[in-house]
mmCIF file of C-alpha atoms in Angstrom:
data_model
loop_
_atom_site.group_PDB
_atom_site.id
_atom_site.type_symbol
_atom_site.label_atom_id
_atom_site.label_comp_id
_atom_site.label_asym_id
_atom_site.label_seq_id
_atom_site.Cartn_x
_atom_site.Cartn_y
_atom_site.Cartn_z
ATOM 1 C CA MET A 1 -33.266 -42.278 -29.112
ATOM 2 C CA ASP A 2 -32.191 -45.724 -30.423
ATOM 3 C CA SER A 3 -29.663 -47.926 -28.681
ATOM 4 C CA LEU A 4 -26.835 -46.981 -31.053
ATOM 5 C CA GLY A 5 -27.319 -43.263 -30.405
ATOM 6 C CA LEU A 6 -27.464 -43.841 -26.664
ATOM 7 C CA PHE A 7 -24.270 -45.885 -26.827
ATOM 8 C CA ILE A 8 -22.451 -43.129 -28.746
ATOM 9 C CA LEU A 9 -23.657 -40.489 -26.262
ATOM 10 C CA LEU A 10 -22.440 -42.529 -23.299
ATOM 11 C CA MET A 11 -19.072 -43.070 -24.980
ATOM 12 C CA LEU A 12 -18.670 -39.332 -25.577
ATOM 13 C CA LEU A 13 -19.528 -38.505 -21.987
ATOM 14 C CA CYS A 14 -17.136 -41.140 -20.740
ATOM 15 C CA PHE A 15 -14.382 -39.755 -22.977
ATOM 16 C CA GLN A 16 -15.040 -36.249 -21.662
ATOM 17 C CA TRP A 17 -14.924 -37.363 -18.058
ATOM 18 C CA THR A 18 -11.642 -39.202 -18.524
ATOM 19 C CA THR A 19 -9.871 -36.542 -20.582
ATOM 20 C CA ALA A 20 -11.056 -33.297 -18.949
ATOM 21 C CA PRO A 21 -10.324 -33.315 -15.215
ATOM 22 C CA ALA A 22 -12.451 -31.138 -12.980
ATOM 23 C CA ALA A 23 -11.008 -27.718 -12.258
ATOM 24 C CA GLU A 24 -10.874 -28.575 -8.558
ATOM 25 C CA GLU A 25 -8.459 -31.433 -9.329
ATOM 26 C CA VAL A 26 -6.036 -29.320 -11.348
ATOM 27 C CA THR A 27 -2.865 -28.399 -9.497
ATOM 28 C CA TRP A 28 -2.155 -24.849 -10.612
ATOM 29 C CA THR A 29 1.106 -23.004 -10.173
ATOM 30 C CA TYR A 30 2.423 -19.524 -10.857
ATOM 31 C CA THR A 31 4.764 -20.833 -13.560
ATOM 32 C CA GLY A 32 4.974 -24.059 -15.516
ATOM 33 C CA LEU A 33 2.411 -26.214 -17.270
ATOM 34 C CA VAL A 34 -0.555 -24.771 -15.395
ATOM 35 C CA GLY A 35 0.964 -21.334 -14.801
ATOM 36 C CA GLN A 36 -0.721 -17.953 -14.924
ATOM 37 C CA SER A 37 -1.057 -17.852 -18.691
ATOM 38 C CA GLU A 38 -2.894 -21.209 -18.639
ATOM 39 C CA TRP A 39 -5.210 -20.572 -15.681
ATOM 40 C CA SER A 40 -8.130 -19.552 -17.870
ATOM 41 C CA ASP A 41 -7.934 -22.886 -19.740
ATOM 42 C CA TYR A 42 -8.880 -24.722 -16.571
ATOM 43 C CA PHE A 43 -10.622 -21.961 -14.625
ATOM 44 C CA PRO A 44 -12.736 -19.910 -17.085
ATOM 45 C CA GLU A 45 -13.296 -16.954 -14.745
ATOM 46 C CA CYS A 46 -9.542 -16.300 -14.710
ATOM 47 C CA GLY A 47 -10.067 -14.933 -18.211
ATOM 48 C CA GLY A 48 -12.845 -12.557 -17.149
ATOM 49 C CA THR A 49 -12.899 -8.803 -17.602
ATOM 50 C CA SER A 50 -12.889 -7.899 -13.881
ATOM 51 C CA GLN A 51 -9.755 -9.644 -12.688
ATOM 52 C CA SER A 52 -7.288 -8.771 -9.949
ATOM 53 C CA PRO A 53 -4.721 -7.507 -9.150
ATOM 54 C CA VAL A 54 -4.541 -4.208 -11.048
ATOM 55 C CA ASP A 55 -2.231 -1.258 -11.413
ATOM 56 C CA VAL A 56 -3.803 1.760 -9.723
ATOM 57 C CA VAL A 57 -2.967 4.865 -11.746
ATOM 58 C CA THR A 58 -3.635 7.646 -9.271
ATOM 59 C CA THR A 59 -4.355 10.283 -11.933
ATOM 60 C CA GLN A 60 -7.143 8.080 -13.295
ATOM 61 C CA THR A 61 -8.834 7.349 -9.979
ATOM 62 C CA LYS A 62 -12.076 9.058 -9.055
ATOM 63 C CA TYR A 63 -12.549 10.669 -5.661
ATOM 64 C CA ASP A 64 -15.587 9.274 -3.849
ATOM 65 C CA PRO A 65 -16.434 11.245 -0.685
ATOM 66 C CA SER A 66 -18.848 8.517 0.421
ATOM 67 C CA LEU A 67 -15.970 6.099 1.089
ATOM 68 C CA MET A 68 -15.623 6.124 4.852
ATOM 69 C CA PRO A 69 -12.616 4.943 6.904
ATOM 70 C CA LEU A 70 -12.605 1.163 7.261
ATOM 71 C CA THR A 71 -13.273 -0.169 10.734
ATOM 72 C CA PRO A 72 -11.699 -3.453 11.880
ATOM 73 C CA LEU A 73 -14.092 -5.216 14.255
ATOM 74 C CA GLY A 74 -12.636 -7.423 16.953
ATOM 75 C CA TYR A 75 -9.156 -7.426 15.415
ATOM 76 C CA SER A 76 -7.633 -6.584 18.789
ATOM 77 C CA GLN A 77 -9.831 -8.999 20.750
ATOM 78 C CA HIS A 78 -7.948 -12.147 19.883
ATOM 79 C CA GLY A 79 -8.672 -13.921 23.182
ATOM 80 C CA ASN A 80 -6.758 -16.978 24.334
ATOM 81 C CA GLN A 81 -7.568 -19.325 21.457
ATOM 82 C CA PRO A 82 -4.527 -19.880 19.218
ATOM 83 C CA PHE A 83 -4.555 -19.164 15.493
ATOM 84 C CA THR A 84 -3.890 -21.822 12.881
ATOM 85 C CA LEU A 85 -0.992 -21.186 10.507
ATOM 86 C CA TYR A 86 -0.555 -23.425 7.477
ATOM 87 C CA ASN A 87 1.307 -23.757 4.212
ATOM 88 C CA ASN A 88 -1.094 -24.579 1.362
ATOM 89 C CA GLY A 89 1.638 -24.861 -1.261
ATOM 90 C CA HIS A 90 0.840 -21.430 -2.700
ATOM 91 C CA THR A 91 1.204 -19.165 0.330
ATOM 92 C CA VAL A 92 1.140 -19.144 4.117
ATOM 93 C CA VAL A 93 -2.362 -18.735 5.571
ATOM 94 C CA ILE A 94 -3.544 -17.640 9.018
ATOM 95 C CA GLU A 95 -7.124 -18.624 9.794
ATOM 96 C CA LEU A 96 -9.099 -15.934 11.600
ATOM 97 C CA PRO A 97 -11.920 -16.404 14.142
ATOM 98 C CA ASP A 98 -15.433 -15.498 13.033
ATOM 99 C CA TRP A 99 -15.878 -12.853 15.716
ATOM 100 C CA MET A 100 -13.547 -10.622 13.732
ATOM 101 C CA GLY A 101 -15.093 -8.532 11.002
ATOM 102 C CA LEU A 102 -14.942 -5.380 8.928
ATOM 103 C CA GLY A 103 -17.091 -2.260 9.079
ATOM 104 C CA GLY A 104 -17.286 0.757 6.801
ATOM 105 C CA LEU A 105 -18.854 -1.190 3.917
ATOM 106 C CA PRO A 106 -22.503 -1.452 2.810
ATOM 107 C CA TRP A 107 -22.765 -4.824 4.587
ATOM 108 C CA LEU A 108 -21.146 -6.537 7.536
ATOM 109 C CA PHE A 109 -18.236 -8.734 6.514
ATOM 110 C CA THR A 110 -16.867 -11.545 8.686
ATOM 111 C CA ALA A 111 -13.156 -12.355 8.734
ATOM 112 C CA VAL A 112 -12.002 -15.652 7.204
ATOM 113 C CA GLN A 113 -8.225 -15.664 6.789
ATOM 114 C CA MET A 114 -5.186 -13.665 5.783
ATOM 115 C CA HIS A 115 -2.193 -14.584 3.646
ATOM 116 C CA LEU A 116 0.937 -13.133 2.076
ATOM 117 C CA HIS A 117 2.447 -12.703 -1.389
ATOM 118 C CA TRP A 118 6.153 -12.110 -2.021
ATOM 119 C CA GLY A 119 8.943 -12.292 -4.580
ATOM 120 C CA SER A 120 12.439 -13.797 -4.642
ATOM 121 C CA GLY A 121 14.943 -11.029 -5.282
ATOM 122 C CA GLY A 122 14.911 -9.103 -2.040
ATOM 123 C CA PRO A 123 14.103 -5.407 -1.589
ATOM 124 C CA SER A 124 13.109 -3.360 -4.637
ATOM 125 C CA TYR A 125 12.617 -6.424 -6.859
ATOM 126 C CA GLY A 126 8.861 -6.656 -6.472
ATOM 127 C CA GLY A 127 6.638 -9.224 -4.881
ATOM 128 C CA SER A 128 3.344 -7.415 -4.355
ATOM 129 C CA GLU A 129 0.333 -8.198 -6.501
ATOM 130 C CA HIS A 130 -1.134 -4.711 -6.776
ATOM 131 C CA THR A 131 0.951 -1.831 -8.025
ATOM 132 C CA ILE A 132 0.462 1.939 -7.768
ATOM 133 C CA ASN A 133 1.507 3.999 -10.779
ATOM 134 C CA GLY A 134 3.378 0.974 -12.067
ATOM 135 C CA MET A 135 5.484 0.619 -8.917
ATOM 136 C CA SER A 136 5.324 -2.649 -7.012
ATOM 137 C CA ALA A 137 6.109 -3.177 -3.341
ATOM 138 C CA ASP A 138 8.254 -5.954 -1.827
ATOM 139 C CA ALA A 139 5.293 -8.001 -0.573
ATOM 140 C CA GLU A 140 1.570 -7.778 0.061
ATOM 141 C CA LEU A 141 -0.783 -8.880 2.824
ATOM 142 C CA HIS A 142 -4.417 -9.797 2.116
ATOM 143 C CA VAL A 143 -7.081 -9.981 4.831
ATOM 144 C CA VAL A 144 -10.126 -11.828 3.502
ATOM 145 C CA HIS A 145 -13.748 -11.390 4.690
ATOM 146 C CA TYR A 146 -17.085 -12.690 3.432
ATOM 147 C CA ASN A 147 -20.467 -10.963 3.252
ATOM 148 C CA SER A 148 -22.183 -12.548 6.261
ATOM 149 C CA GLU A 149 -25.318 -10.426 5.854
ATOM 150 C CA LEU A 150 -26.203 -11.857 2.453
ATOM 151 C CA TYR A 151 -24.583 -15.296 2.425
ATOM 152 C CA PRO A 152 -24.418 -18.170 4.944
ATOM 153 C CA ASN A 153 -20.728 -19.023 4.513
ATOM 154 C CA VAL A 154 -17.590 -18.126 2.613
ATOM 155 C CA SER A 155 -17.972 -20.991 0.135
ATOM 156 C CA THR A 156 -21.255 -19.546 -1.096
ATOM 157 C CA ALA A 157 -20.184 -15.915 -0.840
ATOM 158 C CA MET A 158 -17.042 -16.325 -2.923
ATOM 159 C CA THR A 159 -19.101 -17.268 -5.967
ATOM 160 C CA GLN A 160 -21.539 -14.362 -5.660
ATOM 161 C CA SER A 161 -21.353 -10.681 -6.550
ATOM 162 C CA GLU A 162 -19.855 -8.582 -3.726
ATOM 163 C CA GLY A 163 -19.534 -11.732 -1.660
ATOM 164 C CA LEU A 164 -16.009 -11.001 -0.445
ATOM 165 C CA ALA A 165 -14.148 -7.959 0.868
ATOM 166 C CA VAL A 166 -10.364 -8.071 0.886
ATOM 167 C CA LEU A 167 -7.943 -5.580 2.399
ATOM 168 C CA GLY A 168 -4.717 -5.132 0.454
ATOM 169 C CA ILE A 169 -1.667 -3.931 2.393
ATOM 170 C CA LEU A 170 1.507 -3.141 0.458
ATOM 171 C CA ILE A 171 4.721 -4.033 2.297
ATOM 172 C CA VAL A 172 8.081 -2.311 1.816
ATOM 173 C CA THR A 173 11.437 -2.833 3.517
ATOM 174 C CA GLY A 174 13.494 -0.617 5.784
ATOM 175 C CA GLU A 175 16.004 -0.866 8.603
ATOM 176 C CA GLU A 176 13.608 -1.352 11.512
ATOM 177 C CA THR A 177 12.084 -4.694 12.472
ATOM 178 C CA ASN A 178 8.284 -4.833 12.457
ATOM 179 C CA LEU A 179 7.499 -6.710 15.665
ATOM 180 C CA ALA A 180 3.876 -7.304 14.655
ATOM 181 C CA PHE A 181 4.923 -9.371 11.627
ATOM 182 C CA ASN A 182 7.171 -11.512 13.809
ATOM 183 C CA ASN A 183 3.937 -13.016 15.162
ATOM 184 C CA ILE A 184 3.781 -14.789 11.787
ATOM 185 C CA LEU A 185 7.351 -14.949 10.519
ATOM 186 C CA ASN A 186 8.796 -16.530 13.669
ATOM 187 C CA TYR A 187 6.684 -19.643 13.057
ATOM 188 C CA LEU A 188 7.280 -20.170 9.341
ATOM 189 C CA SER A 189 9.959 -22.772 10.045
ATOM 190 C CA ARG A 190 7.235 -25.019 11.489
ATOM 191 C CA VAL A 191 5.285 -25.090 8.221
ATOM 192 C CA ARG A 192 8.128 -25.228 5.725
ATOM 193 C CA HIS A 193 6.418 -27.771 3.484
ATOM 194 C CA ALA A 194 3.019 -27.826 1.776
ATOM 195 C CA ASN A 195 0.075 -29.082 3.863
ATOM 196 C CA GLN A 196 1.854 -28.539 7.168
ATOM 197 C CA LYS A 197 -0.085 -26.777 9.948
ATOM 198 C CA VAL A 198 0.761 -25.379 13.365
ATOM 199 C CA SER A 199 -1.031 -23.504 16.155
ATOM 200 C CA ILE A 200 0.481 -20.123 16.987
ATOM 201 C CA PRO A 201 -0.305 -17.655 19.804
ATOM 202 C CA ALA A 202 -3.128 -15.272 18.977
ATOM 203 C CA PHE A 203 -2.186 -11.633 18.468
ATOM 204 C CA ASP A 204 -3.599 -8.250 17.526
ATOM 205 C CA ILE A 205 -4.351 -8.394 13.788
ATOM 206 C CA LYS A 206 -4.802 -4.626 13.652
ATOM 207 C CA SER A 207 -1.093 -4.203 14.410
ATOM 208 C CA LEU A 208 -0.363 -5.499 10.891
ATOM 209 C CA LEU A 209 -2.381 -2.749 9.216
ATOM 210 C CA PRO A 210 -1.353 0.793 8.264
ATOM 211 C CA LYS A 211 -2.106 3.488 10.816
ATOM 212 C CA ASP A 212 -4.239 5.467 8.350
ATOM 213 C CA LEU A 213 -7.281 3.361 7.452
ATOM 214 C CA GLY A 214 -9.096 6.287 5.850
ATOM 215 C CA ARG A 215 -7.021 6.578 2.667
ATOM 216 C CA TYR A 216 -7.469 3.703 0.256
ATOM 217 C CA TYR A 217 -8.407 2.762 -3.303
ATOM 218 C CA ARG A 218 -11.602 0.830 -3.967
ATOM 219 C CA TYR A 219 -12.519 -1.270 -7.000
ATOM 220 C CA ASN A 220 -14.458 -4.415 -7.876
ATOM 221 C CA GLY A 221 -12.268 -7.357 -8.772
ATOM 222 C CA SER A 222 -11.557 -11.023 -8.250
ATOM 223 C CA LEU A 223 -9.614 -13.588 -6.312
ATOM 224 C CA THR A 224 -5.987 -13.394 -7.440
ATOM 225 C CA THR A 225 -5.687 -17.184 -7.552
ATOM 226 C CA PRO A 226 -7.828 -19.861 -9.249
ATOM 227 C CA PRO A 227 -10.769 -20.138 -9.520
ATOM 228 C CA CYS A 228 -10.528 -16.301 -9.847
ATOM 229 C CA TYR A 229 -14.161 -15.656 -8.900
ATOM 230 C CA GLN A 230 -15.070 -12.022 -9.673
ATOM 231 C CA SER A 231 -16.731 -11.442 -6.331
ATOM 232 C CA VAL A 232 -14.294 -9.230 -4.418
ATOM 233 C CA ILE A 233 -14.646 -5.667 -3.146
ATOM 234 C CA TRP A 234 -11.018 -4.597 -2.964
ATOM 235 C CA SER A 235 -9.684 -1.911 -0.610
ATOM 236 C CA LEU A 236 -6.009 -1.181 -1.260
ATOM 237 C CA PHE A 237 -4.462 1.102 1.352
ATOM 238 C CA ASN A 238 -2.400 4.048 0.167
ATOM 239 C CA GLU A 239 -0.040 3.881 3.152
ATOM 240 C CA ARG A 240 2.607 1.157 3.052
ATOM 241 C CA VAL A 241 3.669 -1.004 5.975
ATOM 242 C CA GLN A 242 7.381 -1.476 6.601
ATOM 243 C CA ILE A 243 9.287 -4.624 7.600
ATOM 244 C CA SER A 244 13.044 -5.180 7.805
ATOM 245 C CA LYS A 245 15.197 -6.670 5.062
ATOM 246 C CA ALA A 246 15.872 -9.683 7.280
ATOM 247 C CA GLN A 247 12.135 -10.265 7.691
ATOM 248 C CA LEU A 248 11.606 -10.121 3.942
ATOM 249 C CA LEU A 249 14.482 -12.552 3.390
ATOM 250 C CA LYS A 250 12.894 -15.018 5.810
ATOM 251 C CA MET A 251 9.583 -14.740 3.973
ATOM 252 C CA GLU A 252 11.234 -15.371 0.604
ATOM 253 C CA THR A 253 13.534 -18.265 1.483
ATOM 254 C CA ILE A 254 12.111 -20.415 4.270
ATOM 255 C CA LEU A 255 9.012 -22.023 2.715
ATOM 256 C CA TYR A 256 8.601 -24.755 0.112
ATOM 257 C CA SER A 257 5.741 -25.343 -2.303
ATOM 258 C CA SER A 258 6.582 -29.053 -2.273
ATOM 259 C CA LYS A 259 5.483 -31.581 0.330
ATOM 260 C CA ALA A 260 7.829 -33.010 2.940
ATOM 261 C CA GLU A 261 7.808 -36.423 1.250
ATOM 262 C CA ASP A 262 8.574 -35.051 -2.222
ATOM 263 C CA PRO A 263 12.085 -35.965 -3.410
ATOM 264 C CA ASP A 264 12.657 -32.557 -4.993
ATOM 265 C CA ARG A 265 12.204 -29.476 -2.852
ATOM 266 C CA MET A 266 10.808 -26.380 -4.531
ATOM 267 C CA LEU A 267 11.089 -23.011 -2.816
ATOM 268 C CA LEU A 268 7.835 -21.103 -2.472
ATOM 269 C CA GLN A 269 8.732 -17.846 -4.201
ATOM 270 C CA ASP A 270 7.252 -15.294 -6.606
ATOM 271 C CA ASN A 271 3.724 -16.235 -5.564
ATOM 272 C CA TYR A 272 2.135 -13.107 -7.016
ATOM 273 C CA ARG A 273 -0.074 -12.727 -10.058
ATOM 274 C CA ALA A 274 0.713 -10.182 -12.756
ATOM 275 C CA THR A 275 -1.550 -7.124 -12.888
ATOM 276 C CA GLN A 276 -4.676 -7.483 -15.012
ATOM 277 C CA PRO A 277 -6.375 -4.956 -17.320
ATOM 278 C CA LEU A 278 -8.762 -2.585 -15.583
ATOM 279 C CA ASN A 279 -11.049 -2.671 -18.648
ATOM 280 C CA HIS A 280 -14.386 -0.957 -17.973
ATOM 281 C CA ARG A 281 -13.817 -0.569 -14.254
ATOM 282 C CA VAL A 282 -13.085 2.603 -12.306
ATOM 283 C CA ALA A 283 -10.794 2.690 -9.276
ATOM 284 C CA PHE A 284 -12.162 5.061 -6.648
ATOM 285 C CA ALA A 285 -10.149 6.931 -4.028
ATOM 286 C CA SER A 286 -11.398 7.721 -0.538
ATOM 287 C CA PHE A 287 -9.306 10.904 -0.511
ATOM 288 C CA SER A 288 -8.857 13.812 -2.879
ATOM 289 C CA ALA A 289 -5.648 14.384 -4.801
ATOM 290 C CA GLU A 290 -4.772 17.405 -2.646
ATOM 291 C CA SER A 291 -5.238 15.689 0.692
ATOM 292 C CA GLY A 292 -3.968 12.360 -0.509
ATOM 293 C CA LYS A 293 -0.700 13.421 -2.103
ATOM 294 C CA GLU A 294 2.140 11.483 -0.545
ATOM 295 C CA LEU A 295 5.613 12.960 -0.942
ATOM 296 C CA THR A 296 8.443 10.663 -1.897
ATOM 297 C CA PRO A 297 11.727 10.780 0.052
ATOM 298 C CA GLY A 298 13.303 12.586 -2.918
ATOM 299 C CA GLU A 299 10.564 15.209 -2.914
ATOM 300 C CA VAL A 300 10.930 15.717 0.831
ATOM 301 C CA THR A 301 14.709 16.118 0.453
ATOM 302 C CA ALA A 302 14.246 18.604 -2.386
ATOM 303 C CA ILE A 303 11.801 20.655 -0.324
ATOM 304 C CA VAL A 304 14.145 20.706 2.699
ATOM 305 C CA ILE A 305 17.132 21.750 0.559
ATOM 306 C CA GLY A 306 15.021 24.410 -1.156
ATOM 307 C CA VAL A 307 13.889 25.860 2.171
ATOM 308 C CA MET A 308 17.447 25.881 3.496
ATOM 309 C CA CYS A 309 18.776 27.588 0.357
ATOM 310 C CA GLY A 310 15.971 30.124 0.560
ATOM 311 C CA CYS A 311 16.818 30.902 4.189
ATOM 312 C CA VAL A 312 20.528 31.281 3.382
ATOM 313 C CA GLY A 313 19.722 33.570 0.448
ATOM 314 C CA LEU A 314 17.402 35.669 2.581
ATOM 315 C CA ALA A 315 20.078 35.972 5.268
ATOM 316 C CA VAL A 316 22.647 37.127 2.690
ATOM 317 C CA ILE A 317 20.251 39.769 1.341
ATOM 318 C CA VAL A 318 19.426 41.059 4.836
ATOM 319 C CA ARG A 319 23.104 41.228 5.735
ATOM 320 C CA PHE A 320 23.868 43.142 2.524
ATOM 321 C CA ILE A 321 21.105 45.649 3.238
ATOM 322 C CA VAL A 322 22.261 46.158 6.822
ATOM 323 C CA LYS A 323 25.867 46.616 5.707
ATOM 324 C CA THR A 324 24.834 49.134 3.050
ATOM 325 C CA ILE A 325 22.837 51.136 5.592
ATOM 326 C CA ARG A 326 25.756 51.170 8.016
ATOM 327 C CA MET A 327 28.112 52.361 5.299
ATOM 328 C CA LYS A 328 25.818 55.272 4.457
ATOM 329 C CA GLU A 329 25.371 56.326 8.095
ATOM 330 C CA PRO A 330 28.876 57.919 8.517
ATOM 331 C CA GLU A 331 28.475 59.913 5.305
ATOM 332 C CA ASN A 332 25.131 61.237 6.493
ATOM 333 C CA THR A 333 26.620 62.044 9.869
ATOM 334 C CA LYS A 334 29.545 63.836 8.239
ATOM 335 C CA GLU A 335 27.210 65.872 6.066
ATOM 336 C CA LYS A 336 25.163 66.814 9.119
ATOM 337 C CA LYS A 337 28.307 67.887 10.989
ATOM 338 C CA GLN A 338 29.406 70.002 8.033
ATOM 339 C CA ASP A 339 25.981 71.640 7.903
ATOM 340 C CA MET A 340 26.140 72.367 11.616
ATOM 341 C CA ALA A 341 29.620 73.850 11.236
ATOM 342 C CA LEU A 342 28.508 76.081 8.379
ATOM 343 C CA ASN A 343 25.516 77.210 10.373
ATOM 344 C CA SER A 344 27.706 78.026 13.345
ATOM 345 C CA THR A 345 30.154 80.042 11.180
ATOM 346 C CA SER A 346 27.350 82.011 9.583
ATOM 347 C CA GLY A 347 25.961 82.820 12.968
ATOM 348 C CA ALA A 348 29.324 84.056 14.218
ATOM 349 C CA GLU A 349 29.830 86.223 11.165
ATOM 350 C CA LYS A 350 26.462 87.813 11.679
ATOM 351 C CA LYS A 351 27.363 88.690 15.267
ATOM 352 C CA GLU A 352 30.653 90.399 14.242
ATOM 353 C CA GLU A 353 29.012 92.826 11.735
ATOM 354 C CA PRO A 354 29.054 96.465 13.232
ATOM 355 C CA THR A 355 25.799 98.119 13.905
ATOM 356 C CA PRO A 356 25.403 101.716 12.536
ATOM 357 C CA SER A 357 25.470 104.535 15.162
ATOM 358 C CA PRO A 358 22.517 106.905 15.260
ATOM 359 C CA GLN A 359 22.962 110.415 13.723
ATOM 360 C CA THR A 360 21.832 113.747 15.458
ATOM 361 C CA GLU A 361 20.230 116.529 13.613
ATOM 362 C CA PRO A 362 21.855 119.977 13.798
#
């Protein structure tokens, strides 16, 4: 290559380096200049065909009897070492010790961290990333693990097939306070701004999970934030976890995505990605449709009212039958008395008839 060609090549490379920043240097957001619709421009895998989250359509899932109940390992053995809670500008993260893990998968997975996603409109306005039959929850908790049997660390595992396993827990609101979630929410005020960290008392991570760990949906997907590596084995629990409306309000209004020194404060809200096409993938269910059917409050109410109406109707019918029988009893008794009277009269008449006297022959 001559000197002119080499010079042109160096100029092109220099132009590329100065005009195309590395993906790691791009500050992505959920909306704005580098919002969700632009992620794939800077992070190519965000435009892949196996992205997360997804909408799980229960009628299109496939029952897989080989999916065993998931087994949290060491979740309750938090010890005396505090956890680290920090605001990374996109969510609030709790780092987990490496003695915690997850069983029930083909490999052993070691815990890394957990984080939350939420909305901005309060109850029934959405905030979860995954949806079931098109219905979103108010928030969602993710517990992240890496494949420690195949890969040396999470940085390597997250770029490899089946390198990560993430638990998805849908969160809804009710009247009762969830004391387990207060282990996180009570300390959010200490990490209000991006890049702030604080140590919090360790607690039982299992207390954040649904009680039924045997019913879940399984599919292969991706990280739900850039760089969107398609390396995640997702397990989305069918059972929802409930927190109070006040707890949800605290989650939605107390944190900022901006730094403490930034002149303009920006609330950290609506930090959930829109559902992605399932494409060629199949979502599997660990339970059959019969055993896994979950009744809605409306269905439960309808069943209760139906049973009550049925019982009332049955009682009315029984009462009508009993009343009818009682009404017929006097008539039957009267007829029997008349028969007895007739029999008695006939008997008396027979007794009064004269008997012929015997005749003598001459």
